[in-house]
Amino acid sequence: MAIVTEGHEVFSGRRFLIIDDFPGMRTMLREMLKSFGAREIDMASNGGEAIALLDKGRYDVVLCDYNLGAGKNGQQVLEEAKFRNLIGLTTAWMMVSAEKTTEMVMGAAEYTPDDYIVKPVNEATMKSRLVKILTRKEAFHEIEKAVRAKDFNRAISLCDEQLANRSGYASDLLRMKSSLLLSTGQYDKAKKLFEQILAQRDVPWAKTGLAKVYHLTKDYDMARQLLNAVVEENRAYLEGYDWLAKTLEEVGELGEAQRVLVRSAELSPNSVTRQKSLGEIAHRRGDLDTAEKAFRKTITLGENSVLKTPVAYIGLAKICSDKDNHAEALKVLGDVHKHFDSAETTLHAKVVEGHVYRKAGDLVNARKVAAEVATAMSDAATRMPAGVTVEAAELIMETGDKETASKLLKVVVQNNHESEKLLGQVKEVFAKGNLQEEGLKLVEASRREVAETNNQGVQLARDGKLEEAVELLRNAKTMLPNNKRILLNLAYVMILFMKTHGKENGMVREVRESIDRVLKLDPSEKMCGQFQDMLDAIPD
Amino acid sequence: METSDQQQPPELTAFLASAIHDMKNSISMLVNFMEEKLVEPEVKDHPICKQMAPMLYEVKRVNSNLIQLLTLYKVDKKFYPFDLTENSLEEFMTEIEQQNRALMDTQGVQLEMDIPDDLYWYFDRELVSGVLNHALNNATRYTQDKLRLAAAEVDGQLEFRVEDNGRGYPPGMLEEGIKVNRGVSFNTGSTGLGLYFSSIVAKMHKNQGRTGDILLENGGKFGGGCFVLRLP
C-alpha cells in the first residue's frame, strides 16, 4: 500500500494558513494538517482576514476555499496575495473547491493556484498533493528567482539543465521555458520549441503558444487559423479566446473580436480583465450600450479585486458624457482618486473631466481644469502614456492655450517619431487648433531632430568611438525615455562596447532594461531577440 | 411551461444544474462522514456497520451520478474547463486507490493495483478519475471479492482496465458498450448514465487524429467483467 507515510518533516517546520468561511470545514482541515505533522496553523474565515494575516506573516502553505461567502472569493484573495507580493516564490497555494471552475484551471497563468482539489477532500490525496507541490516548488526555486531578478537567460538555461536531467517536470519546464522565450522576444527559438512539442502531441497551450509567436511577429492569418482550431477543439480554453480577440483586433475585425470577448467573459464571469477588454472594444466600435454595460460590470467585479482598473471608470465617464449624461460622468471621475492611489490615474481623470465640461458647454470649468492639467503635465508628460498626453493636449488646445498644447504634442512626437498612428492623432489635434501647418512643421522638425541624434550615435559607433556613442544615446534616452529607436540603438552600441571592453554588470543591466522597455512598447520588435543573443555571446 | 410564467422564465436546465450542484454538496458531506466513521475501530465491528456498508456503495453511486450529470451539463453548454495536463500515472492511480480504500474495506473487496513505473500521460484528471471511480464503485457490486485496476501503454494509447472476478457482463451489456462509442442511443437502465458519461469523457480526449473510447469485455486476469478506457 502506497500511503504516504514519509514526509512528516515536510509539514512540521512549515507555516500553514487555512481560509474557509465554514467553521466545520476549518476545523476539519486543521485536524487533517495536524495529523500530517503540521504545528503552526493559522485560520481565516474570510478574504479580508486572510489578506491581513498574509500581510503580517509569511506562510509556506495556504489552503483556500474558493467560495468564501460575501466579499472576496478565493481567487481574488490569491490574486491580491500574488499582486502585492504577500506570498513568496516557495509558498504553495492549494485551492479547495466544490467544483472545477474555469478561472481556477484556465485563468491567467500568473494567477492560477499551484493546485486545486475538488471536494470531497480525501485526506491521503491532500497529503500527497501538498508534498508534491512543495517538492516541485523547491525544484523550481532557482528558476523563479532568476525570473524575479529579470535574468531571463539564466532562467532559460536552468530550465534546459533540469530538462536534461529528466527531473520529471518536463511539461512544466517546457511551458516555463517557452513563455520565457516569448517574453524575451526570442520568437524563432520559441517557435521551434512549440513545433517540437506539437509534433509529439496536440497540447492546447503549445498550439496557443505557437499562435502567440505568429501574432507577435505579425502573421495574423496564421495566428487566427491556429487559435480558431484551439477554441474549436477546446470550447472553454480561455487563453485561446483572449489571443483570438487580440488577433482579430489587430486585423480590424472589431465586431468579431467583440463576439469572442463576450464568449470569454461568459466563461469567466468574475474576470475583471475580460470585462474591461470587452468594454474597450465595444467602445472603440461605438457600441456604447455594450461598452457601458461592460464597464459597469468591470467596476462592480473590481470592488473586491486588486485587479480593478481605472480604464473602466474613465471609459464609463466618457460614455456617459457621449450620452449627454454629464452629471454621472463627473461623479464617476470624482470617484477615481478614492479607488486608485496613482498620480497618473488622477491626472488622466482630470483630463477627461475637462473634456466632459467642454462637451457639456461649461467652458468656465473646462478652462479651469485645462489650466490645472497644463501645470501638472509640464513635468509629468514624459511619464504619461502617449495617448493620455494627446488627450490632455487636445483639451488644452481646444480651451485656447495653443502654446502649452503644442509643447505637449512635441514630447509625444519626439518619443514616438516612428509611430504613424500617434503622429496622425497629433496632427488631428493641431488641426483642431487651426494649426495644421505649424503641426506638420513641428512633426517633421522633431522627427528630424531625433533621427539626427540617432544617426550621430550610429556614426560614432562606426568610427569606433563607442564610449561617445553610448554617452550620446544615454543622454537622448533620458530626454526621450520611450523612443524605441533610441532604446534599440543604445542597447546595440552598449553591446558593441562590451564586445571590445569586456562585460560589465551595470551595463548588462542597462541593456536588459532597454530591451525590456522596447518589448513593452512593441512586443513584435524582432531586434530584441537578436540583441539578447549577442549579449549572451559576449564571454564573461 | 405554464402560461402564467411568461416574463423571463428561468432556463429549466440551469435550474436543474444548480439543484444538482446543491445536492452534490450535501451528498459529499455524507460520503465524507460515512467513510470516516465506518472504518473507526469502535464502529467497524458493530453489527450495524455490516448493514451500513452497502449504504456507502449507494451513497457513492448517487454522488458519482450527480457529478456526472453536472459535468455532462457543462460539457453540453460548452463551458466545462477541459484541462489537458500531463499526469504521472503513479500519482494519479495512488489517489484513485486512496479515494476507494474505505469503500473496498467496507465491502470486503480486495483491490489489486497494477501501476506502471515512470509513465506520464496527458488527460483531464477530474474527468478520468470520475470514470474510474464510477467503474470501481460499479464493479464492487458485481465482483465476488477481487478487483484489479491497471494502466499500461498499449499500441501508443493509454489503457485503463477495471477487472473483477464476478460473472462478467451479460451479452446485452457487451453490445451496449460497443454502441455507446458510436453515439447510438443506449438503454436507460441503471448503467446508462455511467456508460454514456464514460464514452463522452473518452471522446473528449483527442490526439493527432485519434480519439479515446471505452470497451466492455469479459475475461481479464480474474475472468470476470472488464471495463476498459483507452486514451490517445
mmCIF file of C-alpha atoms in Angstrom, chain A residues 163-462:
data_model
loop_
_atom_site.group_PDB
_atom_site.id
_atom_site.type_symbol
_atom_site.label_atom_id
_atom_site.label_comp_id
_atom_site.label_asym_id
_atom_site.label_seq_id
_atom_site.Cartn_x
_atom_site.Cartn_y
_atom_site.Cartn_z
ATOM 1 C CA LEU A 163 15.157 19.132 -18.752
ATOM 2 C CA ALA A 164 18.471 17.422 -19.497
ATOM 3 C CA ASN A 165 18.458 15.874 -16.020
ATOM 4 C CA ARG A 166 14.981 14.440 -16.655
ATOM 5 C CA SER A 167 13.749 15.718 -13.320
ATOM 6 C CA GLY A 168 10.216 14.577 -14.073
ATOM 7 C CA TYR A 169 8.741 18.013 -14.615
ATOM 8 C CA ALA A 170 9.235 18.033 -18.371
ATOM 9 C CA SER A 171 5.876 19.515 -19.215
ATOM 10 C CA ASP A 172 6.125 22.313 -16.597
ATOM 11 C CA LEU A 173 9.674 23.112 -17.628
ATOM 12 C CA LEU A 174 8.855 23.273 -21.327
ATOM 13 C CA ARG A 175 5.972 25.545 -20.547
ATOM 14 C CA MET A 176 8.136 27.864 -18.458
ATOM 15 C CA LYS A 177 10.924 27.891 -20.986
ATOM 16 C CA SER A 178 8.622 28.711 -23.869
ATOM 17 C CA SER A 179 6.980 31.577 -22.028
ATOM 18 C CA LEU A 180 10.412 32.943 -21.132
ATOM 19 C CA LEU A 181 11.442 32.799 -24.771
ATOM 20 C CA LEU A 182 8.274 34.662 -25.698
ATOM 21 C CA SER A 183 8.675 37.369 -23.096
ATOM 22 C CA THR A 184 12.273 37.998 -24.135
ATOM 23 C CA GLY A 185 11.316 38.306 -27.770
ATOM 24 C CA GLN A 186 13.216 35.169 -28.875
ATOM 25 C CA TYR A 187 10.469 34.212 -31.270
ATOM 26 C CA ASP A 188 12.433 31.909 -33.574
ATOM 27 C CA LYS A 189 13.507 29.714 -30.685
ATOM 28 C CA ALA A 190 10.027 29.784 -29.169
ATOM 29 C CA LYS A 191 8.516 28.755 -32.490
ATOM 30 C CA LYS A 192 10.893 25.826 -32.838
ATOM 31 C CA LEU A 193 10.129 24.681 -29.296
ATOM 32 C CA PHE A 194 6.359 24.824 -29.761
ATOM 33 C CA GLU A 195 6.624 22.943 -33.044
ATOM 34 C CA GLN A 196 8.716 20.247 -31.392
ATOM 35 C CA ILE A 197 6.124 19.796 -28.652
ATOM 36 C CA LEU A 198 3.253 19.736 -31.122
ATOM 37 C CA ALA A 199 4.965 17.117 -33.272
ATOM 38 C CA GLN A 200 4.673 14.803 -30.270
ATOM 39 C CA ARG A 201 1.223 15.690 -29.058
ATOM 40 C CA ASP A 202 -1.696 18.097 -29.547
ATOM 41 C CA VAL A 203 -1.408 20.265 -26.474
ATOM 42 C CA PRO A 204 -3.615 23.354 -26.360
ATOM 43 C CA TRP A 205 -1.068 25.522 -24.548
ATOM 44 C CA ALA A 206 1.606 24.727 -27.114
ATOM 45 C CA LYS A 207 -0.738 25.408 -30.020
ATOM 46 C CA THR A 208 -1.754 28.678 -28.383
ATOM 47 C CA GLY A 209 1.930 29.424 -27.825
ATOM 48 C CA LEU A 210 2.695 28.921 -31.496
ATOM 49 C CA ALA A 211 -0.201 31.224 -32.325
ATOM 50 C CA LYS A 212 1.310 33.832 -29.987
ATOM 51 C CA VAL A 213 4.561 33.657 -31.936
ATOM 52 C CA TYR A 214 2.666 34.294 -35.167
ATOM 53 C CA HIS A 215 0.717 37.103 -33.542
ATOM 54 C CA LEU A 216 3.821 38.765 -32.144
ATOM 55 C CA THR A 217 5.604 38.512 -35.484
ATOM 56 C CA LYS A 218 2.519 39.998 -37.126
ATOM 57 C CA ASP A 219 1.482 36.924 -39.115
ATOM 58 C CA TYR A 220 -2.110 37.411 -38.058
ATOM 59 C CA ASP A 221 -3.620 34.995 -40.567
ATOM 60 C CA MET A 222 -1.667 32.050 -39.201
ATOM 61 C CA ALA A 223 -2.341 33.137 -35.624
ATOM 62 C CA ARG A 224 -6.031 33.318 -36.324
ATOM 63 C CA GLN A 225 -6.158 29.916 -38.000
ATOM 64 C CA LEU A 226 -4.419 28.213 -35.090
ATOM 65 C CA LEU A 227 -6.460 29.966 -32.423
ATOM 66 C CA ASN A 228 -9.695 29.111 -34.159
ATOM 67 C CA ALA A 229 -8.599 25.485 -34.099
ATOM 68 C CA VAL A 230 -7.707 25.727 -30.392
ATOM 69 C CA VAL A 231 -11.105 27.039 -29.303
ATOM 70 C CA GLU A 232 -12.903 24.748 -31.711
ATOM 71 C CA GLU A 233 -11.271 21.707 -30.094
ATOM 72 C CA ASN A 234 -11.424 23.104 -26.610
ATOM 73 C CA ARG A 235 -14.509 25.214 -26.106
ATOM 74 C CA ALA A 236 -13.565 26.544 -22.683
ATOM 75 C CA TYR A 237 -9.913 27.384 -23.352
ATOM 76 C CA LEU A 238 -9.784 30.947 -22.093
ATOM 77 C CA GLU A 239 -6.309 31.859 -23.228
ATOM 78 C CA GLY A 240 -7.215 30.822 -26.764
ATOM 79 C CA TYR A 241 -10.149 33.239 -26.777
ATOM 80 C CA ASP A 242 -8.036 36.029 -25.288
ATOM 81 C CA TRP A 243 -5.444 35.807 -28.059
ATOM 82 C CA LEU A 244 -8.036 35.287 -30.756
ATOM 83 C CA ALA A 245 -9.682 38.552 -29.700
ATOM 84 C CA LYS A 246 -6.316 40.338 -29.794
ATOM 85 C CA THR A 247 -5.575 38.956 -33.242
ATOM 86 C CA LEU A 248 -8.972 39.958 -34.604
ATOM 87 C CA GLU A 249 -8.456 43.412 -33.154
ATOM 88 C CA GLU A 250 -5.144 43.733 -34.978
ATOM 89 C CA VAL A 251 -6.703 42.901 -38.337
ATOM 90 C CA GLY A 252 -9.507 45.359 -37.683
ATOM 91 C CA GLU A 253 -12.319 42.846 -37.292
ATOM 92 C CA LEU A 254 -13.637 44.513 -34.175
ATOM 93 C CA GLY A 255 -17.131 43.053 -34.383
ATOM 94 C CA GLU A 256 -15.753 39.532 -34.450
ATOM 95 C CA ALA A 257 -13.306 40.395 -31.651
ATOM 96 C CA GLN A 258 -16.193 41.637 -29.537
ATOM 97 C CA ARG A 259 -18.096 38.404 -30.131
ATOM 98 C CA VAL A 260 -15.087 36.392 -28.941
ATOM 99 C CA LEU A 261 -14.707 38.553 -25.843
ATOM 100 C CA VAL A 262 -18.377 38.108 -24.999
ATOM 101 C CA ARG A 263 -17.761 34.377 -25.074
ATOM 102 C CA SER A 264 -14.671 34.528 -22.851
ATOM 103 C CA ALA A 265 -16.405 36.871 -20.396
ATOM 104 C CA GLU A 266 -19.228 34.309 -20.192
ATOM 105 C CA LEU A 267 -16.710 31.586 -19.429
ATOM 106 C CA SER A 268 -15.074 33.581 -16.654
ATOM 107 C CA PRO A 269 -17.930 35.605 -15.193
ATOM 108 C CA ASN A 270 -15.770 37.071 -12.429
ATOM 109 C CA SER A 271 -12.907 38.263 -14.588
ATOM 110 C CA VAL A 272 -12.330 41.997 -14.244
ATOM 111 C CA THR A 273 -9.781 41.993 -17.038
ATOM 112 C CA ARG A 274 -12.026 40.389 -19.652
ATOM 113 C CA GLN A 275 -14.981 42.665 -18.897
ATOM 114 C CA LYS A 276 -12.606 45.584 -19.282
ATOM 115 C CA SER A 277 -11.378 44.352 -22.679
ATOM 116 C CA LEU A 278 -14.977 43.855 -23.786
ATOM 117 C CA GLY A 279 -15.813 47.409 -22.725
ATOM 118 C CA GLU A 280 -12.814 48.821 -24.555
ATOM 119 C CA ILE A 281 -13.523 47.094 -27.826
ATOM 120 C CA ALA A 282 -17.248 47.854 -27.747
ATOM 121 C CA HIS A 283 -16.340 51.483 -27.028
ATOM 122 C CA ARG A 284 -13.967 51.592 -29.985
ATOM 123 C CA ARG A 285 -16.717 50.201 -32.190
ATOM 124 C CA GLY A 286 -19.160 52.818 -30.958
ATOM 125 C CA ASP A 287 -21.366 50.151 -29.405
ATOM 126 C CA LEU A 288 -21.989 52.398 -26.434
ATOM 127 C CA ASP A 289 -24.643 50.261 -24.785
ATOM 128 C CA THR A 290 -22.476 47.145 -24.640
ATOM 129 C CA ALA A 291 -19.467 49.201 -23.571
ATOM 130 C CA GLU A 292 -21.402 50.910 -20.814
ATOM 131 C CA LYS A 293 -22.723 47.609 -19.506
ATOM 132 C CA ALA A 294 -19.268 46.021 -19.607
ATOM 133 C CA PHE A 295 -17.575 48.947 -17.840
ATOM 134 C CA ARG A 296 -20.245 49.000 -15.144
ATOM 135 C CA LYS A 297 -19.741 45.288 -14.627
ATOM 136 C CA THR A 298 -15.966 45.770 -14.543
ATOM 137 C CA ILE A 299 -16.398 48.289 -11.749
ATOM 138 C CA THR A 300 -18.732 46.042 -9.731
ATOM 139 C CA LEU A 301 -16.493 42.986 -10.166
ATOM 140 C CA GLY A 302 -13.483 45.083 -9.243
ATOM 141 C CA GLU A 303 -14.869 46.084 -5.873
ATOM 142 C CA ASN A 304 -13.225 43.145 -4.150
ATOM 143 C CA SER A 305 -10.380 42.755 -6.568
ATOM 144 C CA VAL A 306 -6.848 44.046 -6.637
ATOM 145 C CA LEU A 307 -7.097 43.853 -10.421
ATOM 146 C CA LYS A 308 -9.677 46.652 -10.553
ATOM 147 C CA THR A 309 -8.806 49.102 -13.259
ATOM 148 C CA PRO A 310 -9.179 52.856 -13.813
ATOM 149 C CA VAL A 311 -9.823 52.113 -17.501
ATOM 150 C CA ALA A 312 -13.395 51.131 -16.593
ATOM 151 C CA TYR A 313 -14.064 54.364 -14.684
ATOM 152 C CA ILE A 314 -12.590 56.533 -17.381
ATOM 153 C CA GLY A 315 -14.324 54.582 -20.134
ATOM 154 C CA LEU A 316 -17.676 54.759 -18.355
ATOM 155 C CA ALA A 317 -17.272 58.515 -17.802
ATOM 156 C CA LYS A 318 -16.554 59.066 -21.499
ATOM 157 C CA ILE A 319 -19.603 57.040 -22.500
ATOM 158 C CA CYS A 320 -21.869 58.857 -20.043
ATOM 159 C CA SER A 321 -20.597 62.110 -21.475
ATOM 160 C CA ASP A 322 -21.209 60.904 -25.055
ATOM 161 C CA LYS A 323 -24.753 60.078 -23.995
ATOM 162 C CA ASP A 324 -25.138 63.622 -22.574
ATOM 163 C CA ASN A 325 -25.240 62.242 -19.060
ATOM 164 C CA HIS A 326 -22.599 64.693 -17.880
ATOM 165 C CA ALA A 327 -23.579 64.636 -14.226
ATOM 166 C CA GLU A 328 -22.866 60.928 -13.881
ATOM 167 C CA ALA A 329 -19.671 61.240 -15.908
ATOM 168 C CA LEU A 330 -18.364 63.803 -13.424
ATOM 169 C CA LYS A 331 -19.440 61.679 -10.481
ATOM 170 C CA VAL A 332 -17.614 58.604 -11.819
ATOM 171 C CA LEU A 333 -14.472 60.660 -12.405
ATOM 172 C CA GLY A 334 -14.726 62.164 -8.944
ATOM 173 C CA ASP A 335 -14.575 58.635 -7.521
ATOM 174 C CA VAL A 336 -11.385 57.667 -9.328
ATOM 175 C CA HIS A 337 -8.943 59.051 -6.774
ATOM 176 C CA LYS A 338 -10.784 57.185 -3.993
ATOM 177 C CA HIS A 339 -10.099 53.871 -5.718
ATOM 178 C CA PHE A 340 -6.689 54.394 -7.237
ATOM 179 C CA ASP A 341 -3.695 55.757 -5.462
ATOM 180 C CA SER A 342 -1.786 56.865 -8.527
ATOM 181 C CA ALA A 343 -0.885 60.388 -9.591
ATOM 182 C CA GLU A 344 -1.000 59.385 -13.252
ATOM 183 C CA THR A 345 -4.510 57.967 -12.980
ATOM 184 C CA THR A 346 -5.741 61.029 -11.115
ATOM 185 C CA LEU A 347 -4.272 63.218 -13.815
ATOM 186 C CA HIS A 348 -5.894 61.165 -16.565
ATOM 187 C CA ALA A 349 -9.253 61.501 -14.800
ATOM 188 C CA LYS A 350 -8.683 65.258 -14.617
ATOM 189 C CA VAL A 351 -8.079 65.386 -18.374
ATOM 190 C CA VAL A 352 -11.306 63.521 -19.049
ATOM 191 C CA GLU A 353 -13.135 65.773 -16.585
ATOM 192 C CA GLY A 354 -12.092 68.777 -18.645
ATOM 193 C CA HIS A 355 -13.430 67.150 -21.803
ATOM 194 C CA VAL A 356 -16.735 66.404 -20.051
ATOM 195 C CA TYR A 357 -17.150 70.060 -19.056
ATOM 196 C CA ARG A 358 -16.322 71.136 -22.578
ATOM 197 C CA LYS A 359 -18.896 68.795 -24.099
ATOM 198 C CA ALA A 360 -21.460 69.941 -21.563
ATOM 199 C CA GLY A 361 -20.813 73.509 -22.743
ATOM 200 C CA ASP A 362 -19.386 74.590 -19.377
ATOM 201 C CA LEU A 363 -16.382 76.464 -20.740
ATOM 202 C CA VAL A 364 -15.521 78.175 -17.468
ATOM 203 C CA ASN A 365 -14.884 74.880 -15.724
ATOM 204 C CA ALA A 366 -13.307 73.353 -18.831
ATOM 205 C CA ARG A 367 -10.723 76.158 -18.889
ATOM 206 C CA LYS A 368 -10.110 75.877 -15.184
ATOM 207 C CA VAL A 369 -9.439 72.130 -15.430
ATOM 208 C CA ALA A 370 -7.334 72.602 -18.556
ATOM 209 C CA ALA A 371 -5.099 75.032 -16.690
ATOM 210 C CA GLU A 372 -4.639 72.534 -13.852
ATOM 211 C CA VAL A 373 -3.818 69.818 -16.341
ATOM 212 C CA ALA A 374 -1.307 72.068 -18.090
ATOM 213 C CA THR A 375 0.550 72.666 -14.833
ATOM 214 C CA ALA A 376 0.548 69.015 -13.834
ATOM 215 C CA MET A 377 1.583 67.888 -17.305
ATOM 216 C CA SER A 378 4.572 70.186 -17.531
ATOM 217 C CA ASP A 379 6.699 67.750 -15.575
ATOM 218 C CA ALA A 380 4.670 64.558 -15.983
ATOM 219 C CA ALA A 381 4.487 64.475 -19.767
ATOM 220 C CA THR A 382 7.382 62.052 -20.333
ATOM 221 C CA ARG A 383 5.990 59.617 -17.777
ATOM 222 C CA MET A 384 2.421 59.633 -19.025
ATOM 223 C CA PRO A 385 1.248 57.194 -21.692
ATOM 224 C CA ALA A 386 1.400 58.976 -25.047
ATOM 225 C CA GLY A 387 -2.343 58.529 -25.615
ATOM 226 C CA VAL A 388 -3.159 60.409 -22.411
ATOM 227 C CA THR A 389 -0.765 63.211 -23.275
ATOM 228 C CA VAL A 390 -2.539 63.588 -26.616
ATOM 229 C CA GLU A 391 -5.896 63.762 -24.830
ATOM 230 C CA ALA A 392 -4.501 66.391 -22.480
ATOM 231 C CA ALA A 393 -3.085 68.402 -25.360
ATOM 232 C CA GLU A 394 -6.446 68.227 -27.093
ATOM 233 C CA LEU A 395 -8.204 69.651 -24.038
ATOM 234 C CA ILE A 396 -5.667 72.406 -23.639
ATOM 235 C CA MET A 397 -5.725 73.220 -27.358
ATOM 236 C CA GLU A 398 -9.499 73.397 -27.505
ATOM 237 C CA THR A 399 -9.734 75.625 -24.470
ATOM 238 C CA GLY A 400 -7.317 78.062 -26.056
ATOM 239 C CA ASP A 401 -3.785 77.592 -24.706
ATOM 240 C CA LYS A 402 -2.222 76.646 -28.010
ATOM 241 C CA GLU A 403 1.351 77.147 -26.869
ATOM 242 C CA THR A 404 1.220 74.647 -23.995
ATOM 243 C CA ALA A 405 -0.684 72.172 -26.150
ATOM 244 C CA SER A 406 1.990 72.366 -28.852
ATOM 245 C CA LYS A 407 4.727 71.730 -26.291
ATOM 246 C CA LEU A 408 2.995 68.573 -25.056
ATOM 247 C CA LEU A 409 2.480 67.361 -28.597
ATOM 248 C CA LYS A 410 6.161 67.860 -29.270
ATOM 249 C CA VAL A 411 7.001 65.487 -26.408
ATOM 250 C CA VAL A 412 4.687 62.898 -27.933
ATOM 251 C CA VAL A 413 6.267 63.255 -31.378
ATOM 252 C CA GLN A 414 9.815 63.032 -30.058
ATOM 253 C CA ASN A 415 9.126 59.911 -28.080
ATOM 254 C CA ASN A 416 7.201 58.275 -30.887
ATOM 255 C CA HIS A 417 8.731 59.651 -34.036
ATOM 256 C CA GLU A 418 8.128 56.397 -35.909
ATOM 257 C CA SER A 419 4.532 55.699 -34.844
ATOM 258 C CA GLU A 420 2.250 56.711 -37.703
ATOM 259 C CA LYS A 421 -0.824 56.186 -35.559
ATOM 260 C CA LEU A 422 0.203 58.615 -32.826
ATOM 261 C CA LEU A 423 1.580 61.125 -35.289
ATOM 262 C CA GLY A 424 -1.791 61.043 -37.023
ATOM 263 C CA GLN A 425 -3.525 61.806 -33.744
ATOM 264 C CA VAL A 426 -1.084 64.618 -33.043
ATOM 265 C CA LYS A 427 -1.805 66.191 -36.420
ATOM 266 C CA GLU A 428 -5.532 65.987 -35.752
ATOM 267 C CA VAL A 429 -5.141 67.901 -32.509
ATOM 268 C CA PHE A 430 -3.119 70.585 -34.258
ATOM 269 C CA ALA A 431 -5.886 70.820 -36.835
ATOM 270 C CA LYS A 432 -8.442 71.362 -34.090
ATOM 271 C CA GLY A 433 -6.454 74.414 -33.003
ATOM 272 C CA ASN A 434 -6.281 75.600 -36.609
ATOM 273 C CA LEU A 435 -2.544 74.952 -36.570
ATOM 274 C CA GLN A 436 -2.317 72.369 -39.359
ATOM 275 C CA GLU A 437 0.786 73.864 -40.906
ATOM 276 C CA GLU A 438 2.607 74.517 -37.666
ATOM 277 C CA GLY A 439 1.728 70.996 -36.646
ATOM 278 C CA LEU A 440 3.155 69.457 -39.792
ATOM 279 C CA LYS A 441 6.307 71.515 -39.418
ATOM 280 C CA LEU A 442 6.746 70.536 -35.800
ATOM 281 C CA VAL A 443 6.214 66.867 -36.546
ATOM 282 C CA GLU A 444 8.802 66.989 -39.315
ATOM 283 C CA ALA A 445 11.313 69.016 -37.307
ATOM 284 C CA SER A 446 11.050 66.799 -34.240
ATOM 285 C CA ARG A 447 11.312 63.714 -36.355
ATOM 286 C CA ARG A 448 14.449 65.052 -37.984
ATOM 287 C CA GLU A 449 15.946 66.039 -34.667
ATOM 288 C CA VAL A 450 15.567 62.552 -33.216
ATOM 289 C CA ALA A 451 16.710 60.925 -36.429
ATOM 290 C CA GLU A 452 19.838 63.068 -36.412
ATOM 291 C CA THR A 453 20.699 62.141 -32.844
ATOM 292 C CA ASN A 454 20.292 58.522 -33.782
ATOM 293 C CA ASN A 455 22.420 58.842 -36.888
ATOM 294 C CA GLN A 456 25.074 60.657 -34.942
ATOM 295 C CA GLY A 457 25.167 57.835 -32.431
ATOM 296 C CA VAL A 458 25.413 55.227 -35.145
ATOM 297 C CA GLN A 459 28.155 57.203 -36.913
ATOM 298 C CA LEU A 460 30.193 57.492 -33.710
ATOM 299 C CA ALA A 461 29.873 53.757 -33.251
ATOM 300 C CA ARG A 462 31.021 53.139 -36.837
#
